[in-house]
Amino acid sequence: MMTAPAIETDGRADDAGERLFNELIAQDSRIEPRDWMPADYRKALTRQISQHAHSEIIGMQPEANWITRAPSLKRKAVLMAKVQDEAGHGLYLYSAAETLGTPRDRMTEDLIAGKARYSSIFNYPVLTWADIGAIGWLVDGAAICNQVPLCRASYGPYGRAMVRICKEESFHQRQGFEILLELANGTPEQRAMAQDAVGRWYAPSLMMFGPPDEDSPNSQKSMEWNIKRFSNDELRSRFVGMLVEQVRALGLELPDKDVRFNEVTGRWEHGPLDWNEFKEVLAGRGPCNAQRMERRREAHEEGAWVREAATAYAEKQALRNGRAA
Amino acid sequence: MTGGSTTGDDGANAPSSGPQESRAPWPLWEVFVRSSRGLSHVHAGSLHAPDAAMAVRNARDLYTRRNEGVSLWVVPAAAIVTSDPDAKDRFFESPQGKDYRHATYYTKSEGVKHL
């Protein structure tokens, strides 16, 4: 499947490579693309990074749908910049995933063929302008919470991509918060719209951290490899704590009566989440899965002539310059 | 020395894409950004593009959306020659134990100013 470096097929080199890999992980150092790495490490990273890339690309859709309906020229410009950032983030991540040996085009094909996963959050509908605010505040907020520790992921290219992404992502969350703040201080209808959006996006954004620790079999290995630094529940609890503060500034309410700080564990707790819904959405049966996939496929097919033209032009120029491409 | 890019993909032998499109994958380019005058170009990342002109344009869109640069270099990843990562101990052995190449090696002058 993957173009593994020749060294992996050499038994003796494997031993030395494995020793070095284990040493580097123990020292909390970084693994780089040309280093020997266990096949499972390569596979887990390829899966995680490509899914992450797909999420950025699919994540452009729910927001791009609102560019024409954004309430002012400023909001349109901001939203376009955000959607453009998501495209950029997808590309940084595809580059990082590619260093593990899977060609870019294959990742695109897997997504289009429905063989690859992406974050379940993007399969929820964006019903009102306030949803754009809630997405920025809650969805990007959860993403940042998840991504900041990934800047220290043991795989060099992934960590570097995450550093770049996190720097850019903070504007996303703030612009969302600002949208909600303005609505919350607007007319009663606008205020109700903001509260409704927060009500609908709260639970799905909490589920973005993944299943509870006891149902997350991959987490343990990922933490041993220094890819993940904190467990799903740890990050989720940290996120809830941040929301409690922030929702006060908005003057809105979280749709969760069970939020409380547990003095004994030192963690924030929240009410029950519907993990069946999470599984259903992940399995492709969420409200917008089919629509998102269809739109991605269309964009790919409708863009084919552009890619072909660019290739043809490059070939022609290369011939004209007397250099073989 | 071995060929191949700084990101580890030598870009040479990726199989062509699947049933939908038969075009060969676009080559991989490494992107270097100069953040301001007086500084060197620093590796920012990589991208795929059919030719150099498109690579420069894509690099602008991808790596300088927030005034990160005043100048860009794009280099075909396949053209980058690297040291052999498997021989790094031998290859970089020479400076080992030669602390006298650093100013901190010389401690007797401690307390003497402007030295």
XYZ file of C-alpha atoms in Angstrom, chain A:
325
model
C 0.000 0.000 0.000
C 2.551 2.546 1.083
C 5.948 3.311 -0.383
C 7.897 2.305 2.662
C 11.596 3.139 2.742
C 13.840 0.266 1.639
C 15.295 0.038 5.114
C 12.111 -1.561 6.437
C 12.634 -4.690 4.407
C 16.111 -5.206 5.830
C 15.924 -7.230 9.050
C 19.156 -5.980 10.551
C 18.446 -2.369 9.748
C 15.030 -2.878 11.356
C 16.602 -3.679 14.710
C 18.816 -0.608 14.678
C 15.953 1.490 13.345
C 13.571 0.266 16.006
C 16.091 0.946 18.747
C 16.568 4.495 17.518
C 12.795 4.985 17.171
C 12.199 3.834 20.739
C 15.014 6.020 22.030
C 13.653 9.083 20.239
C 10.157 8.492 21.614
C 11.531 7.944 25.136
C 13.440 11.239 24.894
C 10.279 12.963 23.652
C 12.177 13.845 20.487
C 10.732 13.892 16.970
C 10.471 11.266 14.239
C 11.185 12.547 10.723
C 9.949 11.109 7.408
C 13.085 9.212 6.472
C 13.505 7.575 9.877
C 12.564 3.957 10.430
C 9.188 3.694 12.131
C 6.907 0.784 13.099
C 4.323 -0.040 10.424
C 1.533 0.577 12.968
C 2.872 4.036 13.784
C 2.945 4.903 10.089
C -0.549 3.534 9.607
C -2.036 5.286 12.633
C -0.503 8.607 11.620
C -1.554 8.289 7.992
C -5.089 7.613 9.166
C -5.177 10.460 11.665
C -3.505 13.108 9.486
C -5.473 12.289 6.333
C -8.763 12.280 8.279
C -7.753 15.595 9.738
C -7.023 16.933 6.229
C -10.362 15.636 4.911
C -12.138 17.362 7.817
C -10.596 20.711 6.886
C -11.650 20.276 3.259
C -15.207 19.106 4.002
C -15.380 21.762 6.722
C -15.240 24.438 4.028
C -18.725 23.510 2.828
C -21.039 24.409 5.725
C -19.440 27.845 5.973
C -18.988 28.518 2.267
C -22.755 27.984 1.958
C -23.215 31.160 3.998
C -20.816 33.503 2.177
C -23.533 34.916 -0.085
C -25.899 35.326 2.859
C -23.456 36.908 5.327
C -25.117 40.095 6.616
C -22.471 42.622 5.546
C -19.527 43.048 3.207
C -17.177 42.825 6.188
C -18.728 39.532 7.312
C -18.465 38.152 3.769
C -14.775 39.084 3.599
C -14.121 37.511 7.002
C -15.955 34.328 6.092
C -14.121 34.027 2.784
C -10.797 34.415 4.588
C -11.823 31.700 7.020
C -12.906 29.279 4.298
C -9.660 29.964 2.452
C -7.751 29.162 5.647
C -9.563 25.827 5.925
C -8.426 24.964 2.394
C -4.890 25.908 3.380
C -5.071 23.771 6.511
C -6.226 20.822 4.461
C -3.269 21.262 2.133
C -0.714 21.558 4.955
C -2.086 18.318 6.389
C -2.165 16.455 3.079
C 1.507 17.425 2.673
C 2.296 16.031 6.108
C 0.362 12.806 5.434
C 2.106 12.383 2.105
C 5.520 12.213 3.786
C 4.362 8.882 5.231
C 4.178 7.403 1.745
C 0.549 7.676 0.603
C 0.238 9.771 -2.581
C -1.970 12.849 -2.391
C -4.240 11.752 -5.232
C -5.031 8.512 -3.463
C -6.166 10.365 -0.353
C -8.454 12.523 -2.491
C -9.844 9.427 -4.206
C -10.467 7.692 -0.885
C -12.432 10.674 0.344
C -14.490 10.924 -2.835
C -15.137 7.192 -2.902
C -16.481 7.429 0.659
C -13.687 5.203 1.969
C -12.178 7.843 4.253
C -13.612 9.464 7.345
C -13.765 13.067 8.387
C -14.973 14.788 11.538
C -18.623 14.022 12.250
C -19.264 17.674 13.145
C -19.434 18.759 9.506
C -22.452 16.565 8.879
C -24.729 18.857 10.862
C -26.766 21.520 9.031
C -26.004 25.238 9.353
C -29.505 26.645 9.697
C -29.053 30.330 10.541
C -26.411 33.050 10.508
C -25.993 32.506 14.253
C -24.799 28.985 13.449
C -21.741 30.552 11.773
C -21.019 32.231 15.103
C -21.572 29.010 17.041
C -19.325 27.088 14.652
C -16.501 29.572 15.142
C -16.881 29.654 18.906
C -17.668 25.993 19.649
C -16.407 23.942 16.707
C -13.208 25.889 16.132
C -12.822 26.222 19.893
C -12.953 22.449 20.320
C -10.594 22.028 17.363
C -8.055 24.405 18.927
C -8.292 22.597 22.258
C -7.559 19.360 20.458
C -4.885 20.762 18.174
C -2.685 22.765 20.524
C -1.247 19.599 22.138
C -0.794 18.116 18.648
C 1.817 20.810 17.945
C 4.064 18.589 20.083
C 3.140 15.361 18.258
C 6.130 13.070 17.860
C 5.912 13.073 14.066
C 7.787 16.176 12.881
C 5.756 17.119 9.785
C 2.450 16.743 11.673
C 3.627 18.912 14.559
C 4.904 21.594 12.174
C 1.620 21.646 10.249
C -0.278 21.965 13.525
C 1.825 24.927 14.663
C 0.926 26.780 11.499
C -2.737 25.807 11.759
C -3.085 26.793 15.426
C -1.648 30.245 14.730
C -4.292 30.829 12.077
C -7.151 29.154 13.905
C -7.393 31.631 16.776
C -8.946 34.250 14.497
C -11.611 31.708 13.548
C -12.767 31.266 17.098
C -12.752 34.977 17.888
C -14.756 35.936 14.814
C -17.380 33.338 15.771
C -17.525 34.621 19.318
C -17.956 38.156 18.010
C -20.880 37.138 15.781
C -22.623 35.567 18.781
C -21.833 38.510 21.026
C -23.399 40.951 18.574
C -26.490 38.821 18.159
C -26.772 38.279 21.910
C -26.799 42.061 22.358
C -29.181 42.632 19.444
C -32.955 42.368 19.121
C -34.856 39.684 21.085
C -35.121 37.671 17.834
C -31.357 37.885 17.262
C -30.713 36.899 20.851
C -33.036 33.903 20.524
C -31.281 32.915 17.298
C -27.890 32.998 19.051
C -29.189 30.907 21.960
C -30.771 28.413 19.561
C -27.493 27.991 17.648
C -25.492 27.472 20.847
C -28.117 24.964 21.948
C -27.739 22.904 18.779
C -23.923 23.028 18.436
C -22.950 22.439 22.074
C -23.289 18.648 22.250
C -21.879 17.903 18.774
C -18.833 20.075 19.544
C -18.231 18.168 22.804
C -18.368 14.923 20.832
C -15.608 16.213 18.526
C -13.073 15.038 21.125
C -14.031 11.470 20.312
C -15.643 8.699 22.352
C -15.180 8.422 26.143
C -11.767 7.097 27.150
C -13.073 3.605 27.928
C -14.407 3.306 24.344
C -11.356 4.719 22.622
C -9.050 1.762 21.982
C -6.611 3.658 19.742
C -5.929 6.391 22.270
C -3.629 4.375 24.493
C -1.207 3.499 21.721
C -1.367 7.008 20.354
C -0.382 8.380 23.757
C 2.464 5.893 24.106
C 3.786 7.142 20.781
C 3.515 10.778 21.891
C 1.084 11.566 19.094
C -1.740 12.322 21.493
C -0.797 14.048 24.732
C -4.121 14.049 26.589
C -7.082 11.679 26.592
C -10.406 12.501 24.907
C -12.175 13.009 28.233
C -9.357 15.145 29.619
C -9.545 17.530 26.660
C -13.343 17.557 26.678
C -13.408 18.478 30.362
C -10.872 21.261 29.795
C -13.017 22.598 26.943
C -16.185 22.603 29.065
C -14.331 24.637 31.696
C -13.426 27.258 29.096
C -17.005 27.426 27.815
C -18.406 28.063 31.279
C -16.385 31.285 31.476
C -16.972 32.358 27.905
C -20.733 31.798 27.812
C -21.061 34.305 30.659
C -19.407 36.979 28.529
C -21.969 36.202 25.845
C -24.841 36.378 28.304
C -26.161 33.095 26.871
C -26.630 29.661 28.410
C -25.117 26.250 27.743
C -27.882 23.683 27.147
C -26.530 21.490 29.917
C -27.759 21.608 33.499
C -25.158 19.101 34.650
C -22.049 21.200 34.051
C -20.063 21.432 37.275
C -16.511 21.441 38.561
C -15.612 18.286 40.427
C -13.348 19.325 43.302
C -12.186 15.754 43.886
C -11.025 14.972 40.347
C -10.199 18.585 39.516
C -12.161 18.197 36.311
C -15.167 19.812 34.716
C -18.112 17.501 34.206
C -20.961 17.700 31.721
C -24.285 15.982 31.121
C -24.653 12.752 29.126
C -23.910 12.868 25.398
C -25.736 10.834 22.784
C -22.990 8.512 21.608
C -25.416 6.588 19.428
C -25.966 9.733 17.431
C -22.182 10.158 17.182
C -21.806 6.621 15.831
C -24.659 7.079 13.385
C -23.217 10.317 12.004
C -19.757 8.788 11.775
C -21.197 5.805 9.945
C -22.566 8.135 7.288
C -26.124 8.486 8.553
C -25.989 12.066 9.830
C -28.239 14.844 8.543
C -25.803 16.108 5.863
C -23.359 13.269 5.097
C -24.766 12.524 1.650
C -24.926 16.201 0.713
C -21.319 16.877 1.800
C -19.983 13.892 -0.136
C -22.018 14.737 -3.202
C -20.780 18.329 -3.176
C -17.135 17.219 -2.750
C -17.485 14.797 -5.654
C -19.039 17.454 -7.854
C -16.285 19.951 -7.044
C -13.661 17.364 -7.929
C -15.316 16.388 -11.190
C -16.094 19.934 -12.232
C -12.507 20.922 -11.536
C -11.060 18.148 -13.681
C -10.787 20.315 -16.800
C -8.801 22.938 -14.861
C -6.300 20.342 -13.691
C -6.060 18.901 -17.193
C -5.552 22.328 -18.738
C -2.848 23.244 -16.227
C -1.064 19.968 -16.926
C -1.319 20.436 -20.688
C -0.039 23.995 -20.433
C 2.921 22.897 -18.316
C 3.785 20.194 -20.819
C 3.563 22.593 -23.738
C 5.740 25.177 -22.014
C 8.299 22.539 -21.129
C 8.490 21.405 -24.768
C 8.730 24.972 -25.984
C 11.601 25.638 -23.600
C 13.347 22.570 -24.946
C 13.319 20.876 -21.586
C 11.575 17.581 -21.062
C 9.078 17.849 -18.201
